[in-house]
Amino acid sequence: MPAGSGVLLLLLALSGALRAHNGDRTARETCKAGFSEEDYTALISQNIPEGEKVLKVTFSSCSGTTGTQYETDSVDFKVGADGTVFATRELQIPSAEVAFTVTAWDRQTAERWDAMVRLLVAQTSSAHSGRQAAPQKGRTAAERAPARSPSTTPRPTLPPTPPPPRRQQQQQQQQQQQLARGLRRQKRDWVIPPINVPENSRGPFPQQLVRIRSDKDNDIPIRYSVTGVGADQPPMEVFSIDSMSGRMYVTRPMDREERASYHLRAHAVDMNGNKVENPIDLYIYVIDMNDNRPEFLSQVYNGSVDEGSKPGTYVMTVTASDADDSATANGMVHYRVVAQSPPSPAQNMFTINSETGDIVTVAAGLDREKVQQYTVIVQATDMEGNLNYGLSNTATAVIMVTDVNDNPPEFTASTYVGEVPENRVGTVVANLTVTDRDQPHSPNWNAAYRVISGDPSGHFSIRTDPVTNEGMVTVVKAVDYELNRAFMLTVMVSNQAPLASGIQMSFQSTAGVTISVMDVNEAPYFPSNHKLIRLEEGVPAGTVLTTFSAVDPDRFMQQAVRYSKLSDPANWLRINASNGQVTTAAALDRESLYVRNNVYEATFLAADNGAPPASGTGTLQIYLIDINDNAPELLPKEAQICERPSLDAVNITAADADADPNVGPYVFELPSAPAAVRRNWTITRLNGDYAQLSLRILYLEAGVYDVPIIVTDSGNPPLSNTSVIKVKVCPCDENGDCTAAGAVAAAGLGTGALVAILLCIVLLLTLVLLFVLWMRRREKERHAKQLLIDPEDDVRDNILKYDEEGGGEEDQDYDLSQLQQPEAMEHVLSKAAGVRRVDERPVGAEPQFPARPVGPHPGDIGDFISEGLRAADNDPTAPPYDSLLVFDYEGSGSTAGSVSSLNSSSSGSGDHDYDYLNDWGPRFRKLADMYGGGED
């Protein structure tokens, strides 16, 4: 090697323990999943269009690349499914280098691998013009173990071993091929093989790993340093280096489960910090030790297997994971069954695949009816199941034996007995009980019953009780004692689910059911119901129509049937109570309101003498054939016609209550008497039902004329009827319509009648005028007489008029005690002056007033009233007790007495003459009638 070439001289100085450990490892070929490089470098331009491919990463997976996906922590670059790195948008790189991480992860195992991608921006200077592409550095996948993220599980399995010399030669050949393709490697002396450090080392620390030395340290002082995760990046200070000697150390025990590998870079600079050598990569791998037990994903696993399963049937899978390297014996877990409970029917009913953890049956005889659940203890041991060196852990597998239909249902008895009354539906006549050892309330246990013989008419069905699983024999079609006195049924039971393969139906799955039918008293019935007979209307009373008899279905009972009417709207029929013979009680009329569509209906009752008696009804329909028993009636009854002959005529027809052929065509004719009818009128036939009545003469005086017309129907024999039509003859205008004057004249009002009507109107107006004059005269007389008391103000003992009539005190809840003098007056005495009610009696000594004359002179009645008024006005305490009080209408039948002491009937004034009150006006007329009426 020429002097001054600047080649970095690397001296490897490993401890004896590491060399001994590496010497013991074999250089065996193993599949290692991971990226082909941990660092990818590519040369790019400063401006990158969207979608431009910059490089391609290579990932090797032992199971293929179908489940591998790529991710990046860059928003500008993404990785395609084939590992191609491309730009997601148009970019302009501002710096000289772009770095990001590419992650590959397996969707099946959830393992992850990381690789670094460095993109160097090409310089435009001449010093770099000959550079075509940045080299990819590192080794192949077979030479370097994969790098994984420290936070993911499971971790890398097999730590890499130093590549053998043959591998180094292959690597050098690959490097030469890359140089031939235009790629340039960084200037190095030689590549340091990976450094392996065992985890959990006991030290002493720091422990030397390697020494780095440049051949330029003979000329100038050189300082050495390392960078990367574990040195100047978290976790910090795991590795350190002597800056002067270049010896690198590990400062503490390593944990492979925390981080399986480290990638550092060694740097050499002079005292001024100038780079004297290119950085060199250092790969440090942590060697796995068996320091983790297998851990089951769950402490209890639940599985199931059908009873009667054959050996080798899959049951369930248990899984344990070991944090140690799964590519070594430290992480290789094997399983075994430790215990089984209960040990029935054999101790080893189940086995487990030592590598996959699949539990399968190993023996036959699983029977849910004997053992419903097994508990199996499973042990997982690493070191490939070596119990002497491996670490172990246990879990519980609970295996439920699921039910299959391997037990057919069986009747608890061979025969069952029941009874049912005849004509009863929906009755449960027998309960069938079965036993089934399968799981209750499952399709393998639920029973299904059916009748296989003995019931050809389908009288019975069997329902299943969902709770007890019993079969309930139910009547679905009424049975008749007179036809079947007993039934012998054969029934069969099965399950909802079919029997398991190889299971035969037991002979005990069938049974016999004997059902006795009980005779009950059945109601008589009419064989022909509704019974229809045809009969001419008008048959005389006592005519025998038919015999409407009923049949008693109870052939084995000696019973008599009696008949009676239940419905006979027109009361036309009779029925013989013994034999059911129906006769007429009156003539049957087809035109009656009780006949509808020519049919008359009557309902009869037939009852037996059983205990209890039973009865049935029957309807007799009588179709009445029409006879010509109704004469036709002329229509219309009134008409109007002009007094002079014209095209105007009266259309007439007839109505007949009979039916065809006893109706039209009708014959219309005028009677021969009186002679004026045929002289003034004529009838013209239009058709069989209509004719026209018109004037025969040229002029007929206005008025109302009764025109008799004979109408004859077409019955056999025919019936005739003379009907009168009132024809109003009136003068008509040019349109043939009656005028107003003509209508009056036609109504029969002649000149004399009109004069009489006018006189009546004048007389009525005269009477009204006289009444008004009389009322004015009476009003003047009332104002001419000056009364002592204004009639409008004098309300004592007057007849008062109220708006409400009232219902009398008998229907009103009034306290009548308030209208009478109370016995105790304390509540009145306690009142202050001026607050007493106006209708209360004065308290204490009553003032003395001048005695009223016993019999005042008729001329002094005004003085008498005036003295009473003055006495009331001069009372200082209260209104006089005898003053007039206004009350609402009390009604008739009041239990209260009169509230006035001015009662004429008790005043003793019957000896006086009060006829002069008639001269005081209408308001005193009532007093005159009361006091001057004598004995009346």
Coordinates of N, CA, C and O in Angstrom, one line a residue, residues 528 531-549 565 567-568 570-576 579-589 595 598-604 619-625:
S528 N -132.8 -29.5 6.7 CA -132.8 -28.5 5.6 C -133.0 -27.2 6.3 O -134.1 -26.8 6.7
K531 N -135.1 -23.8 4.9 CA -136.0 -24.5 4.1 C -136.9 -23.6 3.3 O -137.4 -22.6 3.9
L532 N -137.0 -23.8 2.0 CA -137.8 -22.9 1.1 C -139.0 -23.6 0.6 O -138.8 -24.7 0.0
I533 N -140.2 -23.0 0.7 CA -141.4 -23.5 0.1 C -142.0 -22.4 -0.7 O -141.8 -21.2 -0.5
R534 N -142.8 -22.8 -1.8 CA -143.4 -21.8 -2.6 C -144.9 -21.9 -2.4 O -145.5 -23.0 -2.3
L535 N -145.6 -20.8 -2.3 CA -147.0 -20.7 -2.0 C -147.6 -19.5 -2.5 O -147.0 -18.4 -2.6
E536 N -148.9 -19.6 -3.0 CA -149.6 -18.4 -3.5 C -150.0 -17.6 -2.3 O -150.4 -18.2 -1.2
E537 N -150.0 -16.3 -2.4 CA -150.4 -15.4 -1.3 C -152.0 -15.5 -1.2 O -152.7 -16.0 -2.2
G538 N -152.4 -15.2 -0.1 CA -153.8 -15.1 0.2 C -154.5 -16.4 0.6 O -155.7 -16.5 0.6
V539 N -153.7 -17.5 0.9 CA -154.3 -18.8 1.3 C -154.9 -18.5 2.6 O -154.5 -17.7 3.5
P540 N -156.1 -19.2 2.9 CA -156.8 -18.9 4.1 C -156.1 -19.4 5.4 O -155.2 -20.2 5.3
A541 N -156.5 -18.9 6.5 CA -155.9 -19.4 7.8 C -156.2 -20.8 8.0 O -157.3 -21.3 7.6
G542 N -155.3 -21.5 8.6 CA -155.5 -23.0 8.9 C -154.9 -23.8 7.8 O -155.0 -25.1 7.9
T543 N -154.3 -23.3 6.7 CA -153.8 -24.1 5.7 C -152.5 -24.7 6.1 O -151.6 -24.0 6.7
V544 N -152.3 -26.0 5.9 CA -151.0 -26.6 6.3 C -150.0 -26.3 5.2 O -150.2 -26.6 4.0
L545 N -148.9 -25.8 5.6 CA -147.8 -25.4 4.7 C -146.8 -26.5 4.5 O -146.5 -26.9 3.4
T546 N -146.2 -27.0 5.6 CA -145.2 -28.0 5.5 C -145.0 -28.6 6.9 O -145.5 -28.0 7.9
T547 N -144.2 -29.6 7.0 CA -143.7 -30.1 8.3 C -142.2 -29.8 8.4 O -141.4 -30.4 7.7
F548 N -141.9 -28.9 9.3 CA -140.5 -28.4 9.5 C -140.0 -29.1 10.8 O -140.1 -28.6 11.9
S549 N -139.5 -30.3 10.6 CA -139.1 -31.2 11.8 C -137.6 -31.2 11.9 O -136.8 -31.0 10.9
K565 N -142.2 -21.3 18.1 CA -141.8 -20.2 17.2 C -140.8 -19.3 17.9 O -140.9 -19.0 19.1
S567 N -139.3 -16.6 15.7 CA -139.5 -15.3 15.0 C -140.5 -15.5 14.0 O -140.4 -16.4 13.1
D568 N -141.6 -14.7 14.1 CA -142.7 -14.7 13.1 C -143.1 -13.2 13.0 O -144.1 -12.8 13.7
A570 N -144.9 -11.2 11.1 CA -146.3 -10.8 10.8 C -147.3 -11.7 11.6 O -148.5 -11.4 11.5
N571 N -146.8 -12.6 12.4 CA -147.6 -13.5 13.1 C -148.6 -14.2 12.2 O -149.9 -14.3 12.5
W572 N -148.1 -14.8 11.1 CA -148.9 -15.5 10.1 C -149.0 -17.0 10.3 O -149.8 -17.7 9.7
L573 N -148.0 -17.5 11.1 CA -147.8 -19.0 11.1 C -148.1 -19.6 12.5 O -148.0 -18.9 13.6
R574 N -148.3 -20.9 12.5 CA -148.4 -21.7 13.8 C -147.5 -22.9 13.5 O -147.5 -23.4 12.4
I575 N -147.0 -23.5 14.6 CA -146.2 -24.8 14.4 C -146.7 -25.7 15.5 O -146.9 -25.4 16.7
N576 N -146.9 -27.0 15.1 CA -147.3 -28.0 16.1 C -146.1 -28.4 16.9 O -145.0 -28.7 16.5
N579 N -144.9 -32.4 16.3 CA -144.4 -32.9 15.1 C -143.8 -31.8 14.1 O -143.3 -32.2 13.1
G580 N -143.9 -30.5 14.5 CA -143.3 -29.5 13.7 C -144.1 -29.1 12.4 O -143.6 -28.5 11.5
Q581 N -145.5 -29.5 12.4 CA -146.3 -29.1 11.3 C -146.6 -27.6 11.3 O -147.1 -27.1 12.3
V582 N -146.4 -26.9 10.2 CA -146.6 -25.5 10.1 C -147.8 -25.2 9.4 O -148.0 -25.7 8.2
T583 N -148.7 -24.4 10.0 CA -150.0 -24.0 9.3 C -150.1 -22.5 9.4 O -149.4 -21.8 10.2
T584 N -151.0 -21.9 8.6 CA -151.2 -20.5 8.6 C -152.2 -20.1 9.6 O -153.2 -20.7 9.9
A585 N -151.8 -18.9 10.3 CA -152.7 -18.3 11.3 C -153.5 -17.1 10.7 O -154.4 -16.7 11.3
A586 N -153.1 -16.6 9.5 CA -153.7 -15.5 8.8 C -153.4 -15.6 7.4 O -152.5 -16.4 7.0
A587 N -154.0 -14.8 6.6 CA -153.7 -14.8 5.1 C -152.4 -14.2 4.9 O -152.0 -13.1 5.5
L588 N -151.6 -14.8 4.0 CA -150.3 -14.3 3.7 C -150.4 -13.3 2.5 O -151.0 -13.6 1.5
D589 N -149.8 -12.1 2.7 CA -149.9 -11.1 1.8 C -148.5 -10.8 1.2 O -147.6 -10.4 1.9
V595 N -142.5 -8.8 3.9 CA -142.0 -9.7 2.8 C -141.0 -8.9 2.0 O -141.2 -7.8 1.6
N598 N -140.3 -11.1 -2.3 CA -141.4 -12.1 -2.4 C -141.1 -13.2 -1.4 O -141.8 -14.3 -1.4
V599 N -140.2 -13.1 -0.4 CA -139.9 -14.1 0.6 C -140.2 -13.7 2.0 O -139.8 -12.5 2.4
Y600 N -141.0 -14.5 2.7 CA -141.3 -14.3 4.1 C -140.5 -15.3 4.9 O -140.5 -16.5 4.6
E601 N -139.8 -14.8 6.0 CA -138.9 -15.7 6.8 C -139.5 -15.8 8.2 O -139.9 -14.8 8.8
A602 N -139.4 -17.1 8.7 CA -139.8 -17.3 10.1 C -138.8 -18.3 10.7 O -138.3 -19.2 10.0
T603 N -138.5 -18.1 11.9 CA -137.5 -19.0 12.6 C -138.2 -19.8 13.7 O -139.0 -19.2 14.5
F604 N -137.8 -21.1 13.8 CA -138.4 -22.0 14.7 C -137.4 -22.6 15.6 O -136.2 -22.7 15.2
T619 N -134.7 -22.0 10.0 CA -135.4 -20.9 9.3 C -136.2 -21.5 8.1 O -135.7 -22.2 7.3
L620 N -137.5 -21.1 8.1 CA -138.4 -21.4 7.1 C -138.6 -20.2 6.2 O -139.0 -19.1 6.6
Q621 N -138.4 -20.4 4.9 CA -138.5 -19.3 3.9 C -139.7 -19.7 3.0 O -139.8 -20.7 2.4
I622 N -140.7 -18.7 2.9 CA -141.9 -18.9 2.2 C -141.9 -18.0 1.0 O -141.9 -16.7 1.2
Y623 N -141.8 -18.5 -0.2 CA -141.8 -17.7 -1.4 C -143.3 -17.5 -1.8 O -143.9 -18.5 -2.2
L624 N -143.8 -16.3 -1.8 CA -145.2 -16.0 -2.0 C -145.3 -15.7 -3.5 O -144.7 -14.8 -4.0
I625 N -146.2 -16.5 -4.1 CA -146.5 -16.3 -5.6 C -147.6 -15.2 -5.7 O -148.7 -15.3 -5.0

